[in-house]
Coordinates of C-alpha atoms in Angstrom, one line a residue:
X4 CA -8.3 19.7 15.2
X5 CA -7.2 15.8 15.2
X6 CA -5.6 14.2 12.0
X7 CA -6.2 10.6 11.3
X8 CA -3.6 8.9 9.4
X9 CA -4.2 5.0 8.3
X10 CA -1.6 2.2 8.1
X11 CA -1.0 -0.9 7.9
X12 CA -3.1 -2.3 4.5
X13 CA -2.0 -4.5 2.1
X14 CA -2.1 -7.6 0.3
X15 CA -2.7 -11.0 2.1
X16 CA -4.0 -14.4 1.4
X17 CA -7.2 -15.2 2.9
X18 CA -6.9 -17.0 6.1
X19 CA -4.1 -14.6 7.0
X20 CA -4.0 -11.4 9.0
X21 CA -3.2 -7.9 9.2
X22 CA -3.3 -4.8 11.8
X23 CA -4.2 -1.9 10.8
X24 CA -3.2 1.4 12.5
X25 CA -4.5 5.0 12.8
X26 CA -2.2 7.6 14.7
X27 CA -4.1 10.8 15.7
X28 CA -2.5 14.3 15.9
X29 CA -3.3 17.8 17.3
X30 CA -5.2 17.9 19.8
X31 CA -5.7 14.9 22.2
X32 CA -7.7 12.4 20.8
X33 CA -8.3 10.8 23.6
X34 CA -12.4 11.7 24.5
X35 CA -13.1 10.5 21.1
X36 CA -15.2 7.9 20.2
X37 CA -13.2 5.9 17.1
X38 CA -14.5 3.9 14.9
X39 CA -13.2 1.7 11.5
X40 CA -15.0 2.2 8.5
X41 CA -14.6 0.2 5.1
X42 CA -16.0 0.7 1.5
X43 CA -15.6 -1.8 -1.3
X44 CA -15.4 -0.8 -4.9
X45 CA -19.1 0.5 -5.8
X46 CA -20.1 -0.3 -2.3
X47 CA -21.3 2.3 0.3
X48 CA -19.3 2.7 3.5
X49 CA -19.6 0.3 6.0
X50 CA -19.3 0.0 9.9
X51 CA -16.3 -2.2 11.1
X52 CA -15.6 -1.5 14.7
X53 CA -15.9 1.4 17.6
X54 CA -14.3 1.7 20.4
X55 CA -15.2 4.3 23.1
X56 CA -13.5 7.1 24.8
X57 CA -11.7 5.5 27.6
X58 CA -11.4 1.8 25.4
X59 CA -13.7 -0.5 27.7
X60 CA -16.5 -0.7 25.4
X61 CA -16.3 -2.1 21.6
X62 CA -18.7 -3.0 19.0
X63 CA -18.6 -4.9 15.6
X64 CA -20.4 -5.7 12.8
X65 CA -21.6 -9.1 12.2
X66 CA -19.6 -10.1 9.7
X67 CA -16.3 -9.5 11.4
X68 CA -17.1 -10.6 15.0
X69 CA -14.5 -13.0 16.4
X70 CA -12.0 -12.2 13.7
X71 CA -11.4 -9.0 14.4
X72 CA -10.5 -6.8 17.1
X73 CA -10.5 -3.0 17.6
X74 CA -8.5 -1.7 20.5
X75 CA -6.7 2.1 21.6
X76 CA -3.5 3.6 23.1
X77 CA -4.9 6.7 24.1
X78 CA -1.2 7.6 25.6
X79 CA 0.0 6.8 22.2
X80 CA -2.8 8.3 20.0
X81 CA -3.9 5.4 18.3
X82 CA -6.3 3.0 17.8
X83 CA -5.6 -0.5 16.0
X84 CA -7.6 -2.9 14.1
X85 CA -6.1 -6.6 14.4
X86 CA -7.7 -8.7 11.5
X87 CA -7.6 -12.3 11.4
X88 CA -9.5 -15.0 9.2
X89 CA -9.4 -12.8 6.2
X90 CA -11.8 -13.3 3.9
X91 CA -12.0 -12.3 -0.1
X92 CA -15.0 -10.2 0.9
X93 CA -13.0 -7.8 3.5
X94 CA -11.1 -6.5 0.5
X95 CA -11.7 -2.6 1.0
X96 CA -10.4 0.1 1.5
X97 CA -10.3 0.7 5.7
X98 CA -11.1 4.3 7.0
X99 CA -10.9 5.8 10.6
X100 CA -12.7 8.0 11.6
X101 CA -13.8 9.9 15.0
X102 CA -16.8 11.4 16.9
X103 CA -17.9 12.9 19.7
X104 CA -20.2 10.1 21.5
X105 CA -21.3 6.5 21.2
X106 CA -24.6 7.2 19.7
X107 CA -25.6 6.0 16.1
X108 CA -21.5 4.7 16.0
X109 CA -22.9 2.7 12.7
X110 CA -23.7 5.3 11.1
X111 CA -20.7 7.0 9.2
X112 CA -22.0 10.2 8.4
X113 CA -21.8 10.7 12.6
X114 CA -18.3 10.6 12.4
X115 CA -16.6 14.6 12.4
X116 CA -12.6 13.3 11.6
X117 CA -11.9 11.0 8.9
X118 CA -8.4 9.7 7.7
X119 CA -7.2 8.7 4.0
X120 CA -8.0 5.2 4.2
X121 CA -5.5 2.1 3.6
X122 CA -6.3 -0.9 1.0
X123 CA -6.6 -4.1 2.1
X124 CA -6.6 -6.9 -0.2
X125 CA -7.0 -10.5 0.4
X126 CA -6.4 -12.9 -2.1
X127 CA -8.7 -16.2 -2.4

């Protein structure tokens, strides 16, 4: 079984940025599919970023294309989100999460492995 642990939230202005980091452990992580999740305060969970098995294929949502960017060290068990532009409206708290397959990588209730989550705030 993998473990996801988050890092890497916090508080920032907006306009400023932030990685965030998950480190996977137990067994290799590395023919996951891995994906960042968010949910907002009386918000449901919403898709960030995936990122297939072997790294060479990403997707985004809308609203954070071209400010962010999802990438993995499968060597390292990790997977990063790099966040630039902040905005107000990315204040959430950031999950990762991991599945078997690119199918349906929107959809959260897909994904098997699920960490804690780390807040992220920005500031206006």
């Amino acid at each position: 079984q993998v473990q996801l642990v988050e890092s890497g939230g916090g508080l920032v202005q907006a306009g400023g940025s932030l990685r965030l980091s998950c480190a996977a452990s137990g067994r290799t992580s590395s023919s996951y599919v891995m994906g960042w999740f968010r949910q907002a305060p009386g918000m449901e969970r919403e898709f960030v970023a995936a990122i297939s098995s072997g790294g060479t294929v990403t997707y985004y949502a809308d609203s954070v294309k071209g400010r962010f960017t999802i990438s993995r060290d499968n060597a390292k068990n990790a997977v990063y989100l790099q966040m630039k532009s902040l905005k107000p409206e990315d204040t959430a708290v950031y999950y990762c999460a991991a599945k078997h397959g690119a199918a349906f990588y929107k959809d959260y209730t897909t994904y098997a492995l699920w960490g804690r989550g780390t807040q992220v705030t920005v500031s206006s």
